[in-house]
Short mmCIF file of C-alpha atoms in Angstrom, two decimals:
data_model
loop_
_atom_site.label_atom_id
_atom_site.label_comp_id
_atom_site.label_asym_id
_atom_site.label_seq_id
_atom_site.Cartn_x
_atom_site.Cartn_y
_atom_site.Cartn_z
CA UNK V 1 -12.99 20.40 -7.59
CA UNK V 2 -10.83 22.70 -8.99
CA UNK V 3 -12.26 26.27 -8.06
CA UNK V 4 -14.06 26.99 -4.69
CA UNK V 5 -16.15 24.62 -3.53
CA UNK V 6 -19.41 23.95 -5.39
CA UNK V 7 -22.75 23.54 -4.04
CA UNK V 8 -23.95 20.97 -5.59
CA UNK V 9 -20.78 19.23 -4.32
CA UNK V 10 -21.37 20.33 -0.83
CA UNK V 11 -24.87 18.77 -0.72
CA UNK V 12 -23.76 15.39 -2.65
CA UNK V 13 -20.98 14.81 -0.40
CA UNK V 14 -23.30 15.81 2.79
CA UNK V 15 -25.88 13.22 1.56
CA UNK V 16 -22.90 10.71 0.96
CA UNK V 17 -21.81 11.47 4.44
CA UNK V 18 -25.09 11.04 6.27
CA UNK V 19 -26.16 7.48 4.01
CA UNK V 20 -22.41 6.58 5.58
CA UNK V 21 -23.50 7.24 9.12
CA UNK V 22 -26.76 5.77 9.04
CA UNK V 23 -25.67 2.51 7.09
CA UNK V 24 -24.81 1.07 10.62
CA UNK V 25 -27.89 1.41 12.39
CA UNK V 26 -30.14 0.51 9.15
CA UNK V 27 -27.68 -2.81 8.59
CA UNK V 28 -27.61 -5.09 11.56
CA UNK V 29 -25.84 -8.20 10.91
CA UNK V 30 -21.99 -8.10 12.34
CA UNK V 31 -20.89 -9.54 9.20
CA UNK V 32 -21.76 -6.82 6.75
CA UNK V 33 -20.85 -4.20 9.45
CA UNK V 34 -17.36 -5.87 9.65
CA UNK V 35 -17.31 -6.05 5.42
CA UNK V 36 -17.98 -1.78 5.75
CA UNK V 37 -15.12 -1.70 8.41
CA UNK V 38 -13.05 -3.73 6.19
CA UNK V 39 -13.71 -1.82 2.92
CA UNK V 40 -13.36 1.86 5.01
CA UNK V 41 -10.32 0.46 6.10
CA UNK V 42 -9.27 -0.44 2.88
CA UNK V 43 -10.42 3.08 1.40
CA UNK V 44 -8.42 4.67 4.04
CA UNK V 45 -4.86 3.45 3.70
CA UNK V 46 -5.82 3.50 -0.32
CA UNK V 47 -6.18 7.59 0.35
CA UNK V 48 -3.18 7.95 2.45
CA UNK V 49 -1.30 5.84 -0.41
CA UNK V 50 -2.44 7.96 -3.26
CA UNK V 51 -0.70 11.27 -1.87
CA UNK V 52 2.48 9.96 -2.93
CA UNK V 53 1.82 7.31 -5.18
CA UNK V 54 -0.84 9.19 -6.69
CA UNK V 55 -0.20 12.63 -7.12
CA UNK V 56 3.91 12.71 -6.97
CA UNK V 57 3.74 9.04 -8.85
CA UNK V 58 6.34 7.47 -6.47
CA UNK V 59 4.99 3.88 -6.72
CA UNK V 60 5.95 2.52 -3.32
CA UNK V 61 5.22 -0.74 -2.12
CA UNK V 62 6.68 -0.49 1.61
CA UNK V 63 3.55 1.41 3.03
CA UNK V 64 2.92 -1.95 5.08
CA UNK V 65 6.37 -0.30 7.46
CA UNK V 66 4.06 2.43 8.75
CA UNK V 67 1.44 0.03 9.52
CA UNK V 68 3.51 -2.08 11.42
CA UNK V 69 5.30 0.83 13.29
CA UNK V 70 1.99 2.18 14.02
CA UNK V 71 0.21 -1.30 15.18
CA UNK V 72 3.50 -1.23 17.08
CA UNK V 73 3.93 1.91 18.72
CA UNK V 74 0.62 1.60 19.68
CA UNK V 75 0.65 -1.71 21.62
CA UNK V 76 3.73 -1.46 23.26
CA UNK V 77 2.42 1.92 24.39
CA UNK V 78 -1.04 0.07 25.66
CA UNK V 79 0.05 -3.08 27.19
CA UNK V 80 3.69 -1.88 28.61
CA UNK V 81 2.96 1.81 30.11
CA UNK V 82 -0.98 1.57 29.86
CA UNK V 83 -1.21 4.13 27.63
CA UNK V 84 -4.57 4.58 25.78
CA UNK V 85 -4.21 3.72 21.94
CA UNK V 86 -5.80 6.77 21.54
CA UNK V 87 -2.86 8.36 22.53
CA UNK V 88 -0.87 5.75 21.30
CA UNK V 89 -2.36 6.47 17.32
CA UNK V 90 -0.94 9.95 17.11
CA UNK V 91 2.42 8.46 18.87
CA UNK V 92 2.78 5.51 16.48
CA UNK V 93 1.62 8.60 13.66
CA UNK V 94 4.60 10.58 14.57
CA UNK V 95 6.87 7.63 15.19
CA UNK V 96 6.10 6.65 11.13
CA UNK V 97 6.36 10.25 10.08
CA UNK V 98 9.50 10.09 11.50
CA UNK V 99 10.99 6.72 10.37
CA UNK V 100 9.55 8.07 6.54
CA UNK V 101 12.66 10.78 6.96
CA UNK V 102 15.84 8.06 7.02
CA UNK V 103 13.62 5.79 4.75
CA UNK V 104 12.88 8.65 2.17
CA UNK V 105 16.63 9.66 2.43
CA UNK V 106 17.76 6.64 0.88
CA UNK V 107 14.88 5.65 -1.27
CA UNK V 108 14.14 8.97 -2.71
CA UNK V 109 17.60 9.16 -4.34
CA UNK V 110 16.38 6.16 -6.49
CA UNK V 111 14.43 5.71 -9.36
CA UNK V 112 11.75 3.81 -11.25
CA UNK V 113 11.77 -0.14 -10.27
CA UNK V 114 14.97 0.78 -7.91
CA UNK V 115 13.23 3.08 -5.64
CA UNK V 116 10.20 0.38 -5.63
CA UNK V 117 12.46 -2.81 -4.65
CA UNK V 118 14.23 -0.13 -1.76
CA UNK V 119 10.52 0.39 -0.08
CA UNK V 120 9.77 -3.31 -0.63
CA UNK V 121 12.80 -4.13 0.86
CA UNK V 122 12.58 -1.11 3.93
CA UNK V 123 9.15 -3.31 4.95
CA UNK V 124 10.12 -6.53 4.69
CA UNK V 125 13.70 -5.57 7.09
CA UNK V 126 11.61 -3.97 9.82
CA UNK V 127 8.89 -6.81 10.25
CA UNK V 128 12.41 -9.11 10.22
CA UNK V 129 13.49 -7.01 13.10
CA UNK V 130 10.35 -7.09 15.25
CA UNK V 131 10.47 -10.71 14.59
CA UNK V 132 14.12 -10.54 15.89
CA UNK V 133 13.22 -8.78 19.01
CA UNK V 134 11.27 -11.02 21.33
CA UNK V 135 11.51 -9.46 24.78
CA UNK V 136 10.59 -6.10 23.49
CA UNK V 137 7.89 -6.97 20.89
CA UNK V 138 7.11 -10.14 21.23
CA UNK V 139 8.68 -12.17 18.60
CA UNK V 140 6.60 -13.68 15.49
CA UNK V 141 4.22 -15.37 18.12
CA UNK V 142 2.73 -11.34 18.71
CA UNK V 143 0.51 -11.13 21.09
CA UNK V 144 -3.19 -10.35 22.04
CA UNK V 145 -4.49 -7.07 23.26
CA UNK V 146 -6.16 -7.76 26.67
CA UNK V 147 -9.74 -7.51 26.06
CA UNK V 148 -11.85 -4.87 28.30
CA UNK V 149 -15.17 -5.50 27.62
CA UNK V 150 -16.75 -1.81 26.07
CA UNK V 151 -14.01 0.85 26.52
CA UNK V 152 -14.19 3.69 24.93
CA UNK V 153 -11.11 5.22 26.02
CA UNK V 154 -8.95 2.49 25.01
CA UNK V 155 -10.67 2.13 21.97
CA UNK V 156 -12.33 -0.99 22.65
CA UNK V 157 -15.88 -1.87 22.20
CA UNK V 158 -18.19 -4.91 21.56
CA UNK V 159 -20.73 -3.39 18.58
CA UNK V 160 -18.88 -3.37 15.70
CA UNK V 161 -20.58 -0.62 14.49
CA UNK V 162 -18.48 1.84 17.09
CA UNK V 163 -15.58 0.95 14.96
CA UNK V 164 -17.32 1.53 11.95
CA UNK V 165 -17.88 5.02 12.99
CA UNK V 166 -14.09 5.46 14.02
CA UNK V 167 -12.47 4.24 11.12
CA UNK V 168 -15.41 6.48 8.74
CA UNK V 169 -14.08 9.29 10.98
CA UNK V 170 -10.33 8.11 9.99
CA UNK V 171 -11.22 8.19 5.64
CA UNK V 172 -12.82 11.82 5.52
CA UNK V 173 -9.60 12.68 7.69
CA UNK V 174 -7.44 11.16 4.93
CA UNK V 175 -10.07 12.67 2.35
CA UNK V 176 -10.23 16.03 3.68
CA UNK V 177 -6.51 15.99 4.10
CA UNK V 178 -6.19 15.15 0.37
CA UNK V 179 -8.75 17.84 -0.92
CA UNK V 180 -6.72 20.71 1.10
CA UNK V 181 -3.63 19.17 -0.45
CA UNK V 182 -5.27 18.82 -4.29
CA UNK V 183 -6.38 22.42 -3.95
CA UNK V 184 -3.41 24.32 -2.89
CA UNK V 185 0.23 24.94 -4.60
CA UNK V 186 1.29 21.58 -2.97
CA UNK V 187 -0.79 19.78 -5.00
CA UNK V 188 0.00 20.91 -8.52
CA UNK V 189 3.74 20.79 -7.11
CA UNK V 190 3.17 16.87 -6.90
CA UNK V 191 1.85 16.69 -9.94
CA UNK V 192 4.60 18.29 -11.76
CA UNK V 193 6.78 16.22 -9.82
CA UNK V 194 5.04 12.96 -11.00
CA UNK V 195 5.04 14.38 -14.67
CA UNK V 196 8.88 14.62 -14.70
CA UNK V 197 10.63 15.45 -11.63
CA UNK V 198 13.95 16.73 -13.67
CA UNK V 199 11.25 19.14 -15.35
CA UNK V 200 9.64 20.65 -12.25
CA UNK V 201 13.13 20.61 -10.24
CA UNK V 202 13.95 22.78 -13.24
CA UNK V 203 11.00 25.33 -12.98
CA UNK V 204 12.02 25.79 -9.38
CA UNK V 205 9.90 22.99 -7.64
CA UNK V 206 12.20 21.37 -4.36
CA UNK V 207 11.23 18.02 -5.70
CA UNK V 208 13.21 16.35 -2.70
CA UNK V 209 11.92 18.27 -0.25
CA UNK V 210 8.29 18.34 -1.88
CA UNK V 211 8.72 14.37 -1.54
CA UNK V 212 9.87 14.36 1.80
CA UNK V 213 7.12 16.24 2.98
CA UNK V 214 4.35 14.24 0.98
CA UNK V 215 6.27 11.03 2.66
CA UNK V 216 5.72 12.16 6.19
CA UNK V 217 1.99 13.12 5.50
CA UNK V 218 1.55 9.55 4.10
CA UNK V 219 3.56 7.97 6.72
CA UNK V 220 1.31 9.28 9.43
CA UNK V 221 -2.02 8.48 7.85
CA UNK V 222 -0.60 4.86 7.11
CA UNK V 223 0.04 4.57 11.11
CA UNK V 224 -2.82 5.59 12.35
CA UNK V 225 -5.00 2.67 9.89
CA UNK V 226 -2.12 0.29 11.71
CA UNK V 227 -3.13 1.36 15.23
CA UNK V 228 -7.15 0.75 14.15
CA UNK V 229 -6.16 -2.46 12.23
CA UNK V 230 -4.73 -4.02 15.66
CA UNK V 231 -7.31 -2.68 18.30
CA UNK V 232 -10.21 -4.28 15.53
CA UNK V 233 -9.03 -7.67 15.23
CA UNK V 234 -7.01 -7.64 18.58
CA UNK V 235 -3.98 -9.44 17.72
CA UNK V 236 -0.57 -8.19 16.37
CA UNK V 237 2.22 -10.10 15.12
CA UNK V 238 5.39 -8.91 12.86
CA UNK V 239 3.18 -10.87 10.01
CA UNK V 240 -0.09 -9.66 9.65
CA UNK V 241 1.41 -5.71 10.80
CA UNK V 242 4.21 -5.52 7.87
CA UNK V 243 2.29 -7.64 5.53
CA UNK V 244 2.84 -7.29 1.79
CA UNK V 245 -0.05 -7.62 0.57
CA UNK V 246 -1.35 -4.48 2.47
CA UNK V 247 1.43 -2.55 0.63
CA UNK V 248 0.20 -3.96 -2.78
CA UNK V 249 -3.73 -3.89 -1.50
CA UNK V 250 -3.10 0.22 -0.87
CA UNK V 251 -1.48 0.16 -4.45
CA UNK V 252 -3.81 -1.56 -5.99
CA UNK V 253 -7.18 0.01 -4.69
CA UNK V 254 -5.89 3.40 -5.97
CA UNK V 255 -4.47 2.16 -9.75
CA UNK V 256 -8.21 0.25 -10.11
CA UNK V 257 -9.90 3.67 -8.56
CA UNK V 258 -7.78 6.03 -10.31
CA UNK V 259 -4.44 7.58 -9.59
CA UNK V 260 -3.86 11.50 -8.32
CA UNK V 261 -7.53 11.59 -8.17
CA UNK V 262 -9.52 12.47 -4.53
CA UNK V 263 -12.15 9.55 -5.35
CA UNK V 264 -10.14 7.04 -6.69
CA UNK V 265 -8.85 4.81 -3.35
CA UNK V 266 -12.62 4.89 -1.89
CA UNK V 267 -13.95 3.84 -5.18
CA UNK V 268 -11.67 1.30 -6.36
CA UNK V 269 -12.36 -0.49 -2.60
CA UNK V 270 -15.56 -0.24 -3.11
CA UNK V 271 -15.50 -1.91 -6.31
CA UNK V 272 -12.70 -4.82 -5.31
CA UNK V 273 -13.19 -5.50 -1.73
CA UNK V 274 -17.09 -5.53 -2.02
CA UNK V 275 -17.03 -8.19 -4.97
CA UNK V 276 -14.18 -10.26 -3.45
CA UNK V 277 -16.00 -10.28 0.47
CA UNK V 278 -19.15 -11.30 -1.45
CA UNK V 279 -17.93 -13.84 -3.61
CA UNK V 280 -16.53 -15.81 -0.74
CA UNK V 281 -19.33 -15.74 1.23
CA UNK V 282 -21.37 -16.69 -1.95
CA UNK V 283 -19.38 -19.18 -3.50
CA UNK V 284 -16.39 -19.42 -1.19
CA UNK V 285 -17.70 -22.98 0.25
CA UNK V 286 -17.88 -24.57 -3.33
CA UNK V 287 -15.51 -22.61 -5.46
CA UNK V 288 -12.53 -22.34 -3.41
CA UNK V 289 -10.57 -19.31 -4.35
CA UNK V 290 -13.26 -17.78 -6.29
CA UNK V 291 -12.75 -14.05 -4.98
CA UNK V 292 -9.05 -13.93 -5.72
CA UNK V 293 -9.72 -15.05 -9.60
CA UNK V 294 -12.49 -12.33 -10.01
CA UNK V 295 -10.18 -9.86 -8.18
CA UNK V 296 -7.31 -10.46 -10.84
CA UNK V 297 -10.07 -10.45 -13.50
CA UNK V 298 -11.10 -7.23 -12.27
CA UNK V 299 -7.49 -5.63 -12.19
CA UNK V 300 -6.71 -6.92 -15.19
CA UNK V 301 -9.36 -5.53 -17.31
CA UNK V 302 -9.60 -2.34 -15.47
CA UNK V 303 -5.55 -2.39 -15.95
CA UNK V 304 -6.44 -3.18 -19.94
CA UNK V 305 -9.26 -0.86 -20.98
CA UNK V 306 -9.00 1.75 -18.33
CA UNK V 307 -5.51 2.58 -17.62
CA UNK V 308 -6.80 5.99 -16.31
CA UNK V 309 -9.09 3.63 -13.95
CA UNK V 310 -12.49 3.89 -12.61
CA UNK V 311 -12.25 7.43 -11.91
CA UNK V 312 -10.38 8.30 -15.67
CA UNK V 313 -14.22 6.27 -17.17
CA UNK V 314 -16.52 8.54 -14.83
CA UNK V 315 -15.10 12.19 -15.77
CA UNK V 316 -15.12 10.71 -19.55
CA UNK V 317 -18.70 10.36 -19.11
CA UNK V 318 -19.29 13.75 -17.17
CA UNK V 319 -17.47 15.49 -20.15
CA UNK V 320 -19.93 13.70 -22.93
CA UNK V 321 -22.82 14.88 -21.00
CA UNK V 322 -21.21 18.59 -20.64
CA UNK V 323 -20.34 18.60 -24.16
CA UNK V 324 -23.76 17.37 -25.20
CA UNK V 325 -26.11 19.41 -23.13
CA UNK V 326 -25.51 22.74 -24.76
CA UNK V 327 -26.35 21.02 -28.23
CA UNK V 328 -29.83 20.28 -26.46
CA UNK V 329 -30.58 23.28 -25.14
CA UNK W 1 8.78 0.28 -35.75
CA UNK W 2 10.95 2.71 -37.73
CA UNK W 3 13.52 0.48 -37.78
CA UNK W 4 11.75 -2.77 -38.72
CA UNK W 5 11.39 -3.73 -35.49
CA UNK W 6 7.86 -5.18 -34.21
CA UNK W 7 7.76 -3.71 -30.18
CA UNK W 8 4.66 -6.22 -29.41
CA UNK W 9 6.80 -9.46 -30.53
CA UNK W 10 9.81 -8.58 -29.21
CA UNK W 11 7.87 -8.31 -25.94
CA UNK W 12 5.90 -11.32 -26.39
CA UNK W 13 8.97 -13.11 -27.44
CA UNK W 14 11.00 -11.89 -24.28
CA UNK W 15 7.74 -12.90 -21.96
CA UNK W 16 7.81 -16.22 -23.26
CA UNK W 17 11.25 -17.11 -23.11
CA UNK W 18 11.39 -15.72 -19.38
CA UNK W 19 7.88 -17.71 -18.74
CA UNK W 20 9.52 -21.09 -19.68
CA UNK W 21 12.39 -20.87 -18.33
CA UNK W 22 10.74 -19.54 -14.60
CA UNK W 23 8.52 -22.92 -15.55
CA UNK W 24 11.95 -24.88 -15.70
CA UNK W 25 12.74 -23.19 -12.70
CA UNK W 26 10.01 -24.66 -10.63
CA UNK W 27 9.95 -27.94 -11.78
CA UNK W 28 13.62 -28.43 -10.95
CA UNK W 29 12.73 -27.05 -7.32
CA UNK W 30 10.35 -29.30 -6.88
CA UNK W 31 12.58 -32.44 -4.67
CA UNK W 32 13.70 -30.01 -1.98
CA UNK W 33 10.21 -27.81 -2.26
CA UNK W 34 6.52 -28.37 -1.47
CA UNK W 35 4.15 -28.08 -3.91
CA UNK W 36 1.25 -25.35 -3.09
CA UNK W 37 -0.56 -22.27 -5.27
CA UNK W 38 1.27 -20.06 -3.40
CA UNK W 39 4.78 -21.74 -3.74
CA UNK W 40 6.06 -19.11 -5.76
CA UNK W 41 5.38 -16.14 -4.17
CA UNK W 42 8.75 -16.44 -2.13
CA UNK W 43 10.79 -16.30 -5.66
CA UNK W 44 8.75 -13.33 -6.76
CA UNK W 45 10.43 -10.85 -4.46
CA UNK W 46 14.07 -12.58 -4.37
CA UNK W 47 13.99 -12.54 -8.33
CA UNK W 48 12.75 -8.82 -7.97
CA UNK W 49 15.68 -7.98 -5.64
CA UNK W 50 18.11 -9.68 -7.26
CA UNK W 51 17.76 -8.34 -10.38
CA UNK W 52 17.69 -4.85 -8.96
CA UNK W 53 21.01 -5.48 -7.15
CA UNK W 54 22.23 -6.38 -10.21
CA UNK W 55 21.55 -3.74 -12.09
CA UNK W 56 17.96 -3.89 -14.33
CA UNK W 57 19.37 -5.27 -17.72
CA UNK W 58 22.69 -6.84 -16.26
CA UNK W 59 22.32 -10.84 -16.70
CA UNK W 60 25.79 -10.86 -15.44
CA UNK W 61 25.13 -8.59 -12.47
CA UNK W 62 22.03 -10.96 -11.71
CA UNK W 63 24.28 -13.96 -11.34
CA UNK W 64 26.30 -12.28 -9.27
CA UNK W 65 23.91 -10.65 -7.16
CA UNK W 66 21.76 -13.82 -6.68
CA UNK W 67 25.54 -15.87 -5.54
CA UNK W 68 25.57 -12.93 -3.27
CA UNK W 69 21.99 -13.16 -1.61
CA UNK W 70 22.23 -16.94 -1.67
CA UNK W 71 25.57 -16.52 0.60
CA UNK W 72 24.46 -13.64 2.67
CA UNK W 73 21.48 -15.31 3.92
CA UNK W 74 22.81 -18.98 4.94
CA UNK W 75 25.07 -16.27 6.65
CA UNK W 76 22.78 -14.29 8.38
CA UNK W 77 20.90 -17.93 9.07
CA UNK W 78 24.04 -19.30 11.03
CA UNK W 79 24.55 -15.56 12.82
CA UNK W 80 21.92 -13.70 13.00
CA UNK W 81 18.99 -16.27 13.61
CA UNK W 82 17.07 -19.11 11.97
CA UNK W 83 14.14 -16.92 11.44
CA UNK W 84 15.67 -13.60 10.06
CA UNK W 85 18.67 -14.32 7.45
CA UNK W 86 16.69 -12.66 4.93
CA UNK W 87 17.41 -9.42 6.93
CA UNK W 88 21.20 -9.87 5.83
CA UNK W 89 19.92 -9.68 2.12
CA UNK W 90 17.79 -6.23 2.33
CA UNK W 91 20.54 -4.51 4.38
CA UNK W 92 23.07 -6.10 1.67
CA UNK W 93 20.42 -4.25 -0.84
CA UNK W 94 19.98 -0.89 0.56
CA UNK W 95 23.39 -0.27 1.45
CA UNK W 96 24.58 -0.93 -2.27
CA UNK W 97 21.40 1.10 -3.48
CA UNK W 98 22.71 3.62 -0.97
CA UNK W 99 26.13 4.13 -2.57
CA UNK W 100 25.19 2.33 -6.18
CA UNK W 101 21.85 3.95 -7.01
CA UNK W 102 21.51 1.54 -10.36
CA UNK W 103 22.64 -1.41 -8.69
CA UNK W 104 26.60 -3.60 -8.61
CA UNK W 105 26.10 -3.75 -12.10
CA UNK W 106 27.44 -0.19 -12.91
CA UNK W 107 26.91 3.28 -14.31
CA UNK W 108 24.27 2.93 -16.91
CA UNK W 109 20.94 4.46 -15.24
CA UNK W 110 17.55 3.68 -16.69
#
């Protein structure tokens, strides 16, 4: 990944690409469909985690904020002024990229478990103020997006498949947006930055402005999974928009996948939500509960054995195979 | 190690002693609480925050900061509304954070 792109890369990640577009139209049943959407979803917000989290190793757990404000924007923009979410995803984008500047100002000046308690604690006071405000956002009853039958323009439609294909379009935005990232100086910027930030301030890195920027770029990506999130299930209240757990599920995905790596988030989804979605269905009705054990069973021996996580075990392997081959030959 | 100290039982030693008494914790909740698996989860982040506020370390500075959160939201309860005191407590924490970046329990950083 490091040099220029290689072809045998290319054509993996074209075959990857095409198996992802056809998956829809070989699986039929709404339930798997809505498992993919789930567990692109998932990957997504995972990806737009691990540019911060990942590469500059700022472990925030307030990335739920720029879902809500997205979801939010987004709404009020659709069922106040009839705006098309469309329009409204890039609005409620900028309107997170935005908030991430006062938000970064005062968490970035902390450190360790402080600056993780100040994101925590950023989340959990804006979904206390959209519950506050009831004649501009409804209050912590939400509210329902009016339902138009297929529209493609306001991002409605009945197949769940269409949404499939929006949110795939969504990840390899986040993905692409991390590979240009991962190969340019920014990149190797955040990693000296996550190394030791008093370090790479020293060598001349602008490790607050470095973060800043990396916060916005997050921010935005976060917002526009928010805006998706609400038009899929169409609902939106201040709980399910600035929920925790999607702050620790965007965490979490990309420790299990792997950390600062392009992969990681996609992988690690694939490996939790996938398990967890078919456990329930499997089990769920005589094992209550029987997802969320294997999910902590998961975490905690990929947490044990593989701190490096899934993605830390695969290049292991690669390198045993490199080093071995030339032995063979 | 060097110094004849064992890292993993000091640890384990710590855990425990934290484990039972959170244990003691919940059982003495229990006449003005429901019991449910997820009961806890609402302790989880208040511990978090107010050991933060009080400076990671600080047992002191917890006391004090969890009197303060305890206070600040029946506060924002009776003023600000039944269903968002908590929103007293996290601006109570990021303004301190905001001039004390370690917390009301002082100067040493970690």
């Amino acid at each position: 990944m490091m040099q220029d792109i290689n072809p045998r890369h290319a054509i993996a990640i074209a075959v990857g690409v095409a198996v992802l577009i056809a998956l829809p139209m070989v699986v039929k049943s709404s339930f798997a469909v809505d498992i993919f959407v789930r567990i692109l979803l998932f990957a997504f917000i995972g990806t737009a985690w691990n540019l911060m989290g990942g590469y500059a190793k700022q472990l925030s757990l307030g990335h739920a904020a720029y879902f809500g404000l997205g979801a939010y924007t987004s709404t009020i923009l659709q069922i106040n002024y009839d705006v098309s979410p469309w329009i409204g995803m890039v609005a409620g984008g900028v309107v997170a990229a935005l908030a991430s500047l006062p938000i970064g100002w005062l968490c970035f000046r902390l450190r360790g478990p402080y600056f993780t308690i100040a994101t925590i604690a950023t989340a959990q006071a804006l979904m206390l103020i959209f519950l506050k405000f009831r004649d501009f956002a409804w209050g912590a009853e939400g509210t329902t997006i009016p339902n138009l039958g297929t529209a493609p323009l306001m991002m409605q439609f009945e197949n769940k498949s269409s949404y499939y294909y929006v949110v795939l379009g969504l990840l390899l935005l986040s993905l692409l947006v991390t590979w240009l990232i991962e190969r340019s100086w920014i990149g190797y910027y955040l990693v000296a930055i996550g190394e030791d930030e008093d370090a790479a301030g020293a060598i001349g890195v602008n490790a607050p402005k470095m973060k800043r920027d990396i916060y916005m770029i997050s921010a935005f990506l976060t917002a526009l999974a928010g805006t998706f999130y609400t038009q899929y299930i169409y609902f939106i209240d201040p709980a399910t928009a600035f929920s925790f757990n999607i702050s620790i599920e965007a965490a979490l995905v990309s420790i299990v996948g792997g950390i600062g790596t392009l992969w990681g988030p996609l992988i690690g989804t694939v490996l939790l939500e996938t398990t967890s979605a078919l456990l329930q269905s499997w089990l769920g009705n005589s094992i209550g509960g029987v997802q969320l054990t294997v999910y902590s069973l998961i975490l905690m021996a990929v947490i044990l054995w593989r701190p490096t996580g899934l993605m830390g075990m695969i290049n292991e392997v690669r390198q045993r195979f490199a080093a071995r081959k030339p032995a063979q030959a | 190690m060097l110094m004849g100290i064992n890292p993993n039982r000091v640890f384990c030693v710590a855990l425990g002693i934290a484990l039972a008494l959170a244990g003691a914790a919940g059982s003495l909740l229990m006449p003005f609480y429901s019991a449910y698996p997820f009961v806890g989860q609402v302790f989880v982040l208040m511990a978090f925050v107010a050991v933060v506020l009080g400076t990671l370390g600080n047992v002191i500075g917890a006391l004090v900061a969890s009197l303060m959160m305890g206070i600040a939201e029946s506060l924002g309860v009776q003023y600000v509304g039944a269903d968002s005191g908590l929103i007293v407590v996290f601006a109570m924490l990021l303004l301190t954070l905001a001039f004390k970046p370690t917390g009301l329990g002082g100067g040493r950083a970690r």
